[in-house]
Amino acid sequence: MVVLAATALLALSLSYLWLHLAVPFDGARLGPDEPFGETAWKSGGILATPLEDSADGLHQNDLIVAVDGTRIETWVEGLATPGFPRPQWKLDQIVPYTVIRNGSRLDVPIRLRPYPLGAILATTGTLPITLAIFLSIATYIFLRRPQEQATIPLLMCPYSMLPAATAILFGLQISDIVGGTGFWLFKLASFGATTSGVISLLNFALVFPQPHPLLSRHRALSLLMRILPIAACGTYLIIMRFQTASMFAWIGLLNATWPIPIMVYMGLSLITLVSGQLFGSHDAVTRQQGRLVVFSISVMSAVGIVFGLFPKIILGHVLIDRNILALFPLGFVGAVAVAVLRYHLFDIDIVINRALVYGAVTTIVVILYGLVVGSLSALFESSGNFLISLLATGLVAVIFQPLRERLQRGVNRLMYGERDDPYTMLALLGQRLKATLTPDMVLPTIVETVAQALKLPYVAIALKQGDSLVPAATFGLLKDKPLRLPLVYQAEPIGELILAPRGPGEVFSPADLRLLDGLAHQVGIAAHAVRLTADLQRSREQLVTAREEERRRLRRDLHDGLGQALAALTLQLDAVRNLLPHDPVAAVPLVSDLKAETQAAITDIRRLVYELRPPALDELGLVLALREHIEQYNHADGLSVRLEAPERLPPLPAAVEVAAYRIALEALTNVVCHANARSCMMRLTLMDGLCLEVIDDGCGLPVRRSRGVGLRAMCERAAELGGTCLIESPQTGGTRVLARLPLPKA
């Protein structure tokens, strides 16, 4: 199918060229520089453009009103009339042309001659070069990447341009209108082939670098985009054919109307390419491919506006030769070739950044120069004055560097956010945090601010809890492998700052990494403060919970245990009182039972008191209480336990005494039950707090172990007071427990 379409377009080009070579030439063409010859059709005649002025031929701006004695309108009407009589012109035949020249009506005899192919080719400029390069590159890409969907419509673009370029280069001749066949070949080659080319360009935009979402979600809409512009234009022209007074007027309407759908197709192609980049799901390769092509089209459009449209409006003429403008499509062709064949050639982001900056600078400079020159020329009623041009040039030179720097900052902010201004970034973060009212909103505010300021799709903070990381705040959606930066406070890892790059498959630049490293340090401080606040709140909740649980336990023990026992004693005392008057002997056993139950109640009371606080601490103090407890295990099963401690300790807070006592007893219990040790050393010292150290020479901790209730209880008791408890196996063997409990400062 592709081969047939390309062959048909090639045949159309050759047919139009062969027809011109076979038919005698009158020395003029109709608007060869216009794509569709629209400016040649004037009221009452056709404007001819001779290859060269001659005394006995047509002149520039001659309006041809009749040919061979027949009005030009009649020849045009015959284009739609089958069987209309047409002359058979021959070489060296003289044909009378009636023209309007300088307001006068003249009959000019025109001698027909062979078609000057060489002379016309010499005036074609760079368009054939552009077309040949485009055709070669598109064919090469199609042969190298036949599996790519975009290569087929890309191949059809230059093949469609071929007949259109042929029609533009050789133009429409009077002999084509008189003969009929050449006119319709010209319209088919110019209008038809150009329409085929822009539809192929739209098809290319719909599938490059990946199929557009329209193709999968709204297939009917994509089909409507291809058909509606040409269908609407064709329907309008068919209707107007029956409404216009003549064929001549209808052709004028055709020339003015048909370029509209062509421009619509080109606009739809650009919109489709850009929207596909914005809303399509692309990996790193396809995103780079699309950016490169969109960038090339944007540059072509910008150059055309800056050096073509603006100068035409301001100065009255373009600043770039037509032959240079004809080379512009090669930028698009080269971008497509690089995108398909060598998409890892360079970093397109840097190119886009610089192009935006210098493109904007150039545009502003051209506009400013034009405004200054035009304003001063109008003010002093002088044009072409060297002093005015010099003044405008000096003004442009003065503002160029500040303008470039400002635009560079603006473009960088547009593409990368506040990456180049760390102070602004930190100031913005500080303002957001200052407005944050609650501690639980600090981390969400940080991730949101970083994501918005640096234009990142995903930012998260994960805090360390135990051996795992738990997300504490997230913003956005993670679609690619993120960058993970450690959050550290005073050499202690507390979490990670997780950031996704701006696009899938992209990486952070060195400038990004420098800013993010500094930002991670500040975020680490804030995260540590948030974690401390959370730990404090959690500790408060645990204290309240522990207090209420202890109260519940005491209430249960007093009510269910001691309370019931005392109630039973009351009933038994009543029974004894009833027996004493008439049977004292029977009351004796009851009194004995009362004594035993009273002793049991006393034991329960002592147990409750001991659980609140070991009585030995109040009676003996911490050191003697530990010595008394150690004596129970010393020399049992060959175990020798020693205690090294000052003879007298200063008054200690009750919580510190209880914690040290409980930790020491738990550590000693583990030595006796699990260590298989021969000796154990318990040491109490005062050094920046109370230090308790228990060392044994047993088997040590197992390689794979999980903290049991006892080990966890020791660490929790120390942590509750703001201390630490280290449990390890030294290289010398055995187990070492080191608890540090802080003391209030005097």
XYZ file of C-alpha atoms in Angstrom:
746
model
C 0.000 0.000 0.000
C 2.803 2.392 0.872
C 4.667 1.508 -2.309
C 1.540 2.083 -4.426
C 0.880 5.472 -2.829
C 4.504 6.567 -3.251
C 4.499 5.353 -6.873
C 1.280 7.273 -7.598
C 2.722 10.489 -6.169
C 5.948 10.020 -8.101
C 3.955 9.376 -11.301
C 1.985 12.584 -10.701
C 5.219 14.579 -10.495
C 6.624 13.013 -13.638
C 3.337 13.502 -15.522
C 3.259 17.211 -14.752
C 6.925 17.591 -15.710
C 6.494 15.589 -18.948
C 3.445 17.636 -19.939
C 5.401 20.856 -19.644
C 8.299 19.460 -21.636
C 5.911 18.274 -24.380
C 3.873 21.485 -24.713
C 5.338 24.661 -26.285
C 6.154 27.454 -23.846
C 5.001 31.074 -24.078
C 7.765 32.443 -21.829
C 5.700 33.135 -18.680
C 4.310 31.405 -15.642
C 1.504 32.245 -13.242
C 2.911 33.163 -9.856
C 5.622 30.461 -9.647
C 6.713 31.727 -6.235
C 3.261 31.142 -4.705
C 2.341 27.592 -3.612
C -1.028 27.680 -5.358
C -0.718 30.636 -7.738
C -3.470 32.456 -5.853
C -2.144 35.989 -6.443
C -2.111 35.576 -10.254
C -5.922 35.448 -10.600
C -7.147 39.031 -10.937
C -10.490 40.498 -11.900
C -10.904 40.094 -15.659
C -7.610 38.324 -16.314
C -4.542 36.460 -15.158
C -1.250 38.049 -14.097
C 1.753 36.487 -15.781
C 5.371 36.389 -14.585
C 7.757 36.079 -17.565
C 11.127 34.460 -17.181
C 12.610 37.608 -18.689
C 11.242 40.818 -20.155
C 11.579 41.164 -23.921
C 10.397 43.783 -26.335
C 8.291 41.325 -28.368
C 7.031 39.190 -25.451
C 5.163 39.465 -22.207
C 6.282 41.967 -19.579
C 6.195 41.875 -15.813
C 2.720 42.750 -14.457
C 0.993 42.164 -17.820
C -2.630 41.167 -17.189
C -3.627 38.563 -19.788
C -7.300 39.043 -20.701
C -7.550 37.009 -23.945
C -5.592 34.284 -25.780
C -5.875 33.546 -29.486
C -8.881 35.861 -29.740
C -10.812 34.120 -26.917
C -11.411 35.799 -23.559
C -9.552 34.204 -20.670
C -12.825 33.684 -18.794
C -14.043 31.533 -21.694
C -10.948 29.351 -21.562
C -11.455 28.978 -17.795
C -15.136 28.063 -18.227
C -14.015 25.381 -20.667
C -12.036 23.677 -17.905
C -15.295 22.234 -16.563
C -16.880 21.610 -19.989
C -16.244 18.163 -21.536
C -15.533 18.341 -25.264
C -14.569 22.011 -25.179
C -12.546 22.732 -28.364
C -8.879 23.220 -27.588
C -6.088 24.216 -29.948
C -3.046 22.072 -30.697
C -0.141 24.493 -30.392
C 3.171 23.769 -32.042
C 6.715 25.053 -31.759
C 7.418 28.448 -33.413
C 3.676 29.084 -33.740
C 2.668 32.689 -33.089
C -0.289 33.071 -30.742
C -1.877 36.508 -30.144
C -2.208 37.447 -26.445
C -4.350 40.409 -25.403
C -2.939 42.094 -22.294
C -3.468 45.156 -20.157
C -0.090 46.901 -19.839
C 0.240 50.152 -17.913
C -3.500 50.742 -18.311
C -3.475 50.165 -22.078
C -4.972 47.200 -23.936
C -2.462 45.629 -26.306
C -2.298 42.621 -28.637
C 1.072 40.940 -28.204
C 2.175 38.211 -30.646
C 3.837 35.409 -28.702
C 6.149 32.958 -30.438
C 5.978 29.524 -28.799
C 9.288 27.881 -28.026
C 10.642 24.745 -26.323
C 10.297 24.568 -22.570
C 13.475 26.077 -20.977
C 14.019 23.383 -18.380
C 17.609 24.356 -17.653
C 16.798 28.041 -17.152
C 13.934 27.227 -14.807
C 16.003 24.753 -12.793
C 18.655 27.452 -12.391
C 16.097 29.639 -10.598
C 14.687 26.968 -8.284
C 17.090 27.727 -5.431
C 17.401 25.350 -2.480
C 13.939 23.755 -2.562
C 15.055 20.734 -4.669
C 18.010 20.242 -2.300
C 15.717 20.248 0.718
C 13.325 17.853 -0.972
C 16.099 15.468 -2.040
C 17.574 15.369 1.465
C 14.143 14.885 3.053
C 13.297 12.085 0.610
C 16.640 10.344 1.176
C 16.460 10.542 4.982
C 12.823 9.411 5.137
C 13.553 6.453 2.849
C 16.625 5.505 4.894
C 14.689 5.691 8.157
C 11.898 3.571 6.653
C 14.388 0.919 5.540
C 16.267 0.951 8.864
C 13.208 1.053 11.154
C 10.315 -0.518 9.255
C 8.783 -1.690 12.543
C 8.322 1.887 13.762
C 4.749 3.111 13.190
C 5.932 6.655 12.503
C 8.175 5.755 9.547
C 5.273 5.186 7.116
C 3.638 8.627 7.462
C 7.130 10.135 7.609
C 7.944 8.498 4.262
C 4.702 9.782 2.731
C 5.549 13.397 3.642
C 8.419 13.900 1.142
C 6.677 11.807 -1.525
C 3.675 14.130 -1.144
C 5.951 17.151 -1.255
C 7.468 15.937 -4.531
C 4.478 16.739 -6.836
C 3.705 19.851 -4.767
C 7.285 21.079 -5.196
C 7.148 20.264 -8.911
C 4.009 22.365 -9.264
C 5.561 25.232 -7.294
C 8.841 25.163 -9.227
C 7.408 24.954 -12.736
C 4.266 26.912 -12.009
C 0.985 27.124 -13.910
C 1.115 28.289 -17.536
C -1.454 29.789 -19.886
C -1.015 26.676 -22.033
C -2.209 24.605 -19.045
C -5.456 26.608 -18.896
C -5.950 26.535 -22.658
C -5.173 22.813 -22.880
C -7.149 21.888 -19.732
C -5.158 18.815 -18.731
C -2.207 20.776 -17.336
C -4.497 22.910 -15.146
C -6.074 19.929 -13.404
C -2.688 18.221 -13.058
C -1.409 21.408 -11.425
C -4.309 21.504 -8.952
C -3.926 17.819 -8.190
C -0.160 18.190 -7.710
C -0.407 21.361 -5.601
C -3.658 21.045 -3.675
C -4.011 17.245 -3.597
C -0.391 16.328 -2.883
C 0.008 19.086 -0.295
C -3.134 17.897 1.484
C -1.759 14.353 1.416
C 1.488 15.622 2.912
C -0.113 17.492 5.828
C -2.416 14.532 6.576
C 0.685 12.323 6.630
C 2.273 14.825 9.005
C -0.796 14.561 11.272
C -0.587 10.763 11.145
C 3.076 11.039 12.085
C 2.199 13.247 15.065
C -0.441 10.742 16.218
C 2.045 7.862 16.474
C 5.385 9.535 17.281
C 7.198 8.735 19.502
C 4.374 6.540 20.821
C 0.707 6.322 19.831
C -1.187 9.364 21.088
C -3.783 8.711 23.844
C -6.453 9.726 21.313
C -5.810 6.549 19.337
C -6.654 4.322 22.284
C -9.217 6.395 24.165
C -10.978 8.368 21.416
C -10.335 6.588 18.119
C -13.366 8.246 16.520
C -11.996 11.695 17.388
C -8.619 10.923 15.806
C -10.417 9.753 12.644
C -12.507 12.929 12.665
C -9.313 15.020 12.888
C -8.069 13.406 9.670
C -11.306 13.716 7.698
C -13.224 16.771 8.921
C -11.027 19.657 7.615
C -10.795 18.372 4.057
C -14.404 17.155 4.052
C -15.685 20.528 5.272
C -13.599 22.432 2.716
C -14.582 20.094 -0.122
C -18.286 20.317 0.771
C -18.082 24.109 0.898
C -16.395 24.317 -2.505
C -18.940 21.957 -4.080
C -21.799 24.066 -2.745
C -20.148 27.295 -3.861
C -19.609 25.897 -7.378
C -23.342 26.219 -7.903
C -23.502 29.606 -6.156
C -20.721 31.487 -7.988
C -21.428 33.259 -11.238
C -18.545 31.781 -13.208
C -15.848 29.159 -13.218
C -13.270 31.949 -13.080
C -14.726 33.249 -9.808
C -14.944 29.724 -8.396
C -11.266 29.042 -9.121
C -10.402 32.267 -7.330
C -12.460 31.012 -4.383
C -10.683 27.627 -4.627
C -7.279 29.290 -4.508
C -8.257 31.331 -1.448
C -10.057 28.534 0.437
C -7.968 25.407 0.006
C -4.934 26.644 1.982
C -7.162 26.903 5.082
C -7.498 23.121 5.739
C -3.787 22.738 5.008
C -2.987 25.251 7.759
C -5.525 23.501 10.022
C -3.779 20.167 9.488
C -0.402 21.725 10.281
C -1.791 23.298 13.452
C -3.386 19.994 14.495
C -0.061 18.235 13.920
C 1.803 20.642 16.189
C -0.910 20.492 18.869
C -0.925 16.683 18.690
C 2.855 16.467 19.091
C 2.887 18.845 22.067
C -0.152 17.302 23.786
C 1.308 13.833 23.296
C 4.382 14.974 25.191
C 2.341 16.547 27.971
C -0.328 13.903 28.497
C 1.139 10.694 27.099
C 2.865 8.013 29.172
C 6.468 7.937 27.956
C 9.642 6.311 29.112
C 12.937 8.184 29.072
C 13.741 7.316 25.427
C 10.390 8.267 23.921
C 10.236 11.455 25.973
C 13.645 12.504 24.624
C 12.536 11.636 21.076
C 9.386 13.714 21.349
C 11.164 16.663 22.959
C 13.733 16.749 20.178
C 11.128 16.875 17.404
C 8.911 19.411 19.203
C 11.992 21.498 19.892
C 13.008 21.506 16.214
C 9.511 22.577 15.126
C 9.454 25.306 17.775
C 12.818 26.645 16.618
C 11.692 26.626 12.962
C 8.520 28.506 13.893
C 10.377 30.995 16.082
C 12.966 31.751 13.383
C 10.215 32.176 10.808
C 8.383 34.629 13.063
C 11.469 36.555 14.170
C 13.158 36.849 10.774
C 10.089 36.641 8.551
C 6.801 37.810 10.057
C 8.008 40.538 12.449
C 10.436 42.187 9.978
C 7.747 42.050 7.286
C 5.351 43.923 9.588
C 7.893 46.374 11.045
C 10.420 46.891 8.231
C 8.364 45.900 5.210
C 10.662 43.036 4.137
C 11.962 39.736 5.476
C 15.476 39.384 6.879
C 16.191 35.920 5.463
C 16.421 34.977 1.801
C 13.719 32.676 0.448
C 16.330 30.025 -0.343
C 17.394 29.957 3.323
C 13.791 29.643 4.448
C 13.446 26.643 2.139
C 16.154 24.882 4.163
C 14.224 25.137 7.447
C 12.362 21.807 7.040
C 15.746 20.083 7.194
C 15.815 20.900 10.925
C 12.659 18.862 11.405
C 13.989 16.060 9.213
C 17.294 15.963 11.069
C 15.525 15.956 14.442
C 13.360 13.007 13.388
C 16.409 11.131 12.103
C 18.318 11.689 15.351
C 15.257 10.826 17.453
C 14.628 7.533 15.640
C 18.204 6.422 14.967
C 20.394 8.094 17.618
C 18.138 9.233 20.455
C 20.955 9.185 23.059
C 23.115 11.651 21.134
C 22.920 14.608 23.537
C 21.031 16.116 26.460
C 18.049 17.827 24.858
C 17.119 19.653 28.077
C 20.256 21.784 27.859
C 19.611 22.532 24.187
C 15.995 23.502 24.896
C 17.084 25.705 27.783
C 19.638 27.605 25.731
C 17.339 27.835 22.716
C 14.534 29.309 24.798
C 16.872 31.887 26.303
C 18.564 33.033 23.115
C 15.379 32.719 21.075
C 13.595 35.037 23.501
C 16.585 37.413 23.566
C 16.689 37.531 19.765
C 12.947 38.149 19.524
C 13.016 40.983 22.056
C 16.124 42.531 20.476
C 14.588 42.484 16.983
C 11.325 43.990 18.235
C 13.112 46.593 20.343
C 15.445 47.532 17.499
C 12.516 47.897 15.127
C 10.529 49.979 17.610
C 13.487 52.279 18.396
C 14.401 52.802 14.748
C 10.773 53.286 13.721
C 9.972 55.669 16.579
C 13.079 57.825 16.127
C 12.637 57.882 12.362
C 9.045 59.047 12.787
C 10.076 61.575 15.450
C 12.841 63.160 13.365
C 11.106 62.500 10.024
C 14.155 60.696 8.770
C 14.702 57.172 7.451
C 17.932 55.319 6.840
C 19.819 57.656 9.191
C 23.087 56.103 10.367
C 22.950 57.957 13.713
C 19.527 56.497 14.506
C 20.724 52.969 13.674
C 23.849 53.519 15.795
C 21.765 54.734 18.740
C 19.441 51.726 18.481
C 22.421 49.361 18.265
C 23.979 50.930 21.383
C 20.742 50.584 23.315
C 20.469 46.929 22.322
C 24.105 46.313 23.348
C 23.520 47.894 26.778
C 20.466 45.822 27.631
C 21.612 42.559 26.027
C 23.523 41.034 28.968
C 21.038 42.011 31.734
C 18.207 40.807 29.519
C 19.939 37.482 28.870
C 20.641 36.919 32.572
C 17.062 37.710 33.550
C 15.660 35.445 30.839
C 18.105 32.692 31.829
C 16.851 32.827 35.414
C 13.265 32.813 34.193
C 13.775 29.815 31.905
C 15.676 27.929 34.612
C 12.858 28.627 37.061
C 10.350 27.431 34.460
C 12.206 24.163 33.813
C 13.891 23.404 37.156
C 12.072 25.502 39.765
C 14.230 27.270 42.378
C 17.289 25.066 41.785
C 19.605 27.986 40.980
C 18.565 30.091 43.987
C 19.027 28.058 47.189
C 18.381 31.129 49.367
C 14.935 31.607 47.818
C 14.232 27.913 48.227
C 15.194 27.917 51.925
C 13.376 31.210 52.532
C 10.215 29.773 51.001
C 10.568 26.652 53.114
C 11.073 28.787 56.230
C 7.960 30.841 55.485
C 5.873 27.711 55.006
C 7.168 26.166 58.240
C 6.591 29.422 60.117
C 2.942 29.338 59.075
C 2.613 25.694 60.174
C 0.619 25.534 63.413
C 0.955 21.893 64.459
C 4.057 19.650 64.594
C 2.320 16.905 62.613
C 2.099 19.279 59.597
C 5.825 20.102 59.480
C 6.937 17.143 57.349
C 3.941 17.331 54.931
C 4.675 21.042 54.479
C 8.338 20.286 53.719
C 7.626 17.671 51.039
C 4.940 19.829 49.408
C 7.199 22.899 49.344
C 10.164 20.990 47.911
C 8.009 19.348 45.225
C 6.422 22.627 44.138
C 9.583 24.734 44.309
C 11.723 22.254 42.346
C 8.871 21.021 40.077
C 9.252 17.394 41.169
C 6.409 14.880 40.716
C 7.047 13.065 44.005
C 8.746 13.887 47.308
C 8.553 11.855 50.506
C 10.198 11.636 53.927
C 10.628 8.245 55.597
C 11.696 8.065 59.242
C 13.562 5.225 60.887
C 11.590 3.104 63.328
C 13.621 0.215 64.609
C 15.310 -1.461 61.665
C 12.806 -0.266 59.047
C 11.818 3.000 57.361
C 8.225 4.176 57.681
C 6.811 6.902 55.376
C 6.070 10.003 57.456
C 4.951 12.384 54.681
C 4.450 12.099 50.901
C 3.476 14.437 48.070
C 2.625 13.402 44.504
C 2.763 10.030 42.792
C 5.866 7.884 42.364
C 6.196 6.542 38.798
C 9.926 5.956 38.478
C 12.950 4.919 40.519
C 13.524 7.707 43.071
C 16.645 9.307 44.481
C 17.147 8.535 48.181
C 19.139 10.962 50.307
C 19.971 10.055 53.941
C 18.682 12.306 56.695
C 21.311 12.555 59.426
C 21.355 14.405 62.738
C 24.637 14.504 64.668
C 25.956 11.445 62.793
C 22.792 9.475 63.606
C 20.730 8.270 60.599
C 17.115 9.184 61.222
C 15.504 8.582 57.843
C 15.576 9.316 54.112
C 14.476 12.102 51.765
C 12.950 10.424 48.698
C 12.636 12.406 45.448
C 11.476 11.383 41.980
C 13.126 13.023 38.936
C 11.142 15.491 36.858
C 10.532 12.989 34.060
C 10.576 9.186 33.757
C 14.104 7.897 33.255
C 15.712 11.290 33.893
C 18.473 11.887 36.412
C 19.221 14.820 38.659
C 21.899 17.201 37.428
C 24.926 18.135 39.557
C 23.241 21.478 40.354
C 20.163 19.604 41.566
C 22.253 17.293 43.724
C 24.143 20.177 45.346
C 20.909 21.866 46.339
C 19.307 18.628 47.504
C 22.322 17.688 49.643
C 22.115 21.003 51.476
C 18.359 20.675 51.710
C 18.635 17.164 53.168
C 20.746 18.551 56.023
C 18.059 21.090 56.906
C 15.292 18.529 56.514
C 17.217 16.158 58.801
C 17.202 18.766 61.589
C 13.472 19.364 61.145
C 12.755 15.632 60.987
C 14.747 15.066 64.181
C 12.746 17.788 65.935
C 9.505 16.256 64.693
C 10.612 12.815 65.851
C 11.546 14.180 69.280
C 8.137 15.823 69.529
C 6.462 12.585 68.525
C 8.580 10.608 71.008
C 7.692 13.077 73.750
C 4.014 12.825 72.974
C 4.277 9.053 72.837
C 6.123 9.016 76.182
C 3.443 11.149 77.756
C 0.790 8.803 76.461
C 2.739 5.812 77.753
C 3.144 7.443 81.172
C -0.557 8.174 81.398
C -1.378 4.686 80.179
C 1.065 3.062 82.631
C -0.308 5.114 85.515
C -3.886 4.198 84.709
C -2.965 0.534 84.213
C -1.202 0.515 87.569
C -4.237 2.065 89.214
C -6.472 -0.533 87.594
C -4.192 -3.340 88.800
C -4.148 -1.975 92.363
C -7.913 -1.573 92.334
C -8.348 -5.135 91.084
C -5.902 -6.581 93.615
C -7.405 -4.615 96.500
C -10.979 -5.353 95.555
C -10.746 -8.921 94.363
C -7.991 -10.122 96.716
C -7.539 -8.166 99.913
C -11.083 -6.806 99.966
C -12.639 -10.263 99.701
C -10.274 -11.636 102.367
C -11.166 -8.865 104.835
C -14.870 -9.353 104.144
C -14.479 -13.091 104.917
C -12.660 -12.230 108.164
C -15.629 -10.107 109.219
C -18.036 -12.995 108.712
C -15.766 -15.392 110.624
C -15.476 -12.910 113.531
C -19.253 -12.797 113.691
C -19.328 -16.601 113.848
C -16.738 -16.653 116.673
C -18.721 -14.032 118.636
C -21.871 -16.112 118.321
C -20.115 -19.292 119.584
C -18.212 -17.821 122.553
C -21.188 -17.500 125.006
C -22.413 -21.083 124.790
C -19.603 -23.133 123.086
C -16.125 -21.634 123.582
C -14.409 -24.898 122.599
C -15.953 -24.800 119.091
C -14.728 -21.221 118.647
C -11.049 -22.166 119.065
C -10.597 -23.677 115.539
C -12.323 -20.677 114.049
C -9.907 -18.329 115.821
C -6.978 -20.345 114.427
C -8.406 -19.991 110.897
C -8.842 -16.259 111.454
C -5.189 -15.976 112.413
C -4.044 -17.800 109.249
C -6.250 -15.726 106.976
C -5.103 -12.510 108.651
C -1.476 -13.503 108.036
C -2.347 -14.207 104.368
C -3.916 -10.746 104.078
C -0.792 -9.191 105.549
C 1.294 -11.104 102.965
C -0.884 -9.717 100.156
C -0.432 -6.197 101.474
C 3.353 -6.660 101.553
C 3.263 -8.019 97.991
C 1.350 -4.980 96.776
C 3.757 -2.642 98.542
C 6.768 -4.498 97.080
C 5.370 -4.194 93.567
C 5.002 -0.461 94.049
C 8.583 -0.119 95.282
C 10.940 -2.757 96.662
C 11.025 -2.267 100.448
C 14.703 -3.167 100.540
C 15.525 0.125 98.814
C 13.905 2.113 101.600
C 15.300 -0.098 104.329
C 18.851 -0.691 103.051
C 19.517 1.595 100.122
C 20.485 0.565 96.583
C 23.959 -0.846 97.287
C 23.031 -2.966 100.351
C 19.803 -4.124 98.675
C 21.834 -5.409 95.724
C 24.369 -7.101 98.077
C 21.543 -8.821 99.929
C 20.015 -10.050 96.674
C 23.392 -11.217 95.317
C 23.975 -13.382 98.394
C 21.035 -15.579 97.285
C 22.937 -16.610 94.125
C 26.552 -16.406 95.238
C 28.326 -19.804 95.161
C 25.145 -21.450 93.882
C 26.005 -24.013 91.175
C 29.605 -22.778 91.233
C 28.687 -19.169 90.317
C 30.703 -16.370 91.932
C 29.007 -12.938 91.935
C 30.814 -9.781 93.042
C 29.580 -6.226 93.459
C 31.830 -3.186 93.082
C 30.160 -0.007 94.280
C 30.877 3.051 96.433
C 30.199 2.522 100.123
C 27.647 5.265 100.076
C 25.814 6.804 97.170
C 24.359 10.308 97.218
C 20.572 10.518 97.490
C 19.166 9.191 94.233
C 15.778 9.904 92.664
C 13.306 7.151 93.444
C 12.757 6.373 89.746
C 16.507 5.966 89.159
C 16.893 3.682 92.190
C 14.001 1.440 91.106
C 15.180 1.297 87.478
C 18.760 0.413 88.467
C 17.541 -2.209 90.952
C 15.151 -3.818 88.450
C 17.758 -3.850 85.660
C 20.379 -5.380 87.946
C 18.000 -8.118 89.128
C 16.904 -8.937 85.568
C 20.517 -9.068 84.343
C 21.505 -11.335 87.267
C 18.522 -13.604 86.598
C 19.643 -13.982 82.950
C 23.176 -14.864 84.103
C 21.875 -17.546 86.447
C 19.326 -19.021 84.045
C 20.939 -18.727 80.622
C 24.650 -17.815 80.710
C 26.246 -20.974 82.223
C 28.778 -18.562 83.709
C 31.376 -19.216 86.434
C 31.780 -15.601 87.521
C 29.801 -12.409 87.325
C 30.842 -8.832 88.069
C 28.276 -6.112 88.925
C 29.645 -2.557 89.033
C 27.981 0.707 90.087
C 29.708 4.024 89.284
C 28.803 7.678 89.201
C 29.994 9.309 85.987
C 27.672 11.757 84.205
C 24.851 9.810 85.809
C 24.496 6.404 87.398
C 26.198 3.597 85.449
C 25.313 -0.037 86.077
C 27.510 -2.685 84.444
C 26.961 -6.447 84.642
C 29.613 -8.684 83.027
C 29.757 -12.490 82.996
C 32.062 -15.082 81.437
C 29.284 -17.284 80.120
C 28.339 -18.436 76.640
C 27.313 -14.971 75.446
C 24.374 -13.945 73.323
C 23.245 -16.249 70.499
C 24.170 -15.183 66.935
C 20.552 -15.079 65.873
C 18.455 -13.777 68.685
C 15.249 -11.939 69.234
C 14.831 -9.698 72.241
C 12.771 -11.384 74.892
C 10.592 -9.746 77.494
C 13.434 -9.362 80.006
C 15.925 -7.737 77.630
C 13.246 -5.449 76.231
C 12.137 -4.497 79.764
C 15.684 -3.456 80.724
C 15.995 -1.183 77.656
C 12.549 0.301 78.217
C 13.281 1.107 81.882
C 16.439 2.972 80.881
C 14.726 4.766 77.961
C 11.869 5.928 80.195
C 14.355 7.988 82.203
C 16.183 9.263 79.112
C 19.036 6.792 79.544
C 20.441 3.933 77.495
C 20.916 0.219 77.965
C 23.521 -1.615 75.885
C 23.448 -5.420 75.747
C 26.320 -7.042 73.842
C 28.787 -9.911 73.652
C 32.388 -8.621 74.012
C 35.201 -10.143 71.955
C 36.578 -11.675 75.146
C 33.380 -13.693 75.543
C 30.390 -13.620 77.857
C 27.717 -10.962 78.011
C 27.889 -7.302 79.010
C 24.950 -5.157 80.115
C 25.692 -1.439 80.455
C 22.899 0.858 81.635
C 23.380 4.621 81.898
C 20.721 6.490 83.871
C 20.875 10.299 83.934
C 20.732 12.171 87.247
C 19.232 15.633 87.720
C 21.818 18.391 87.775
C 22.368 20.113 91.104
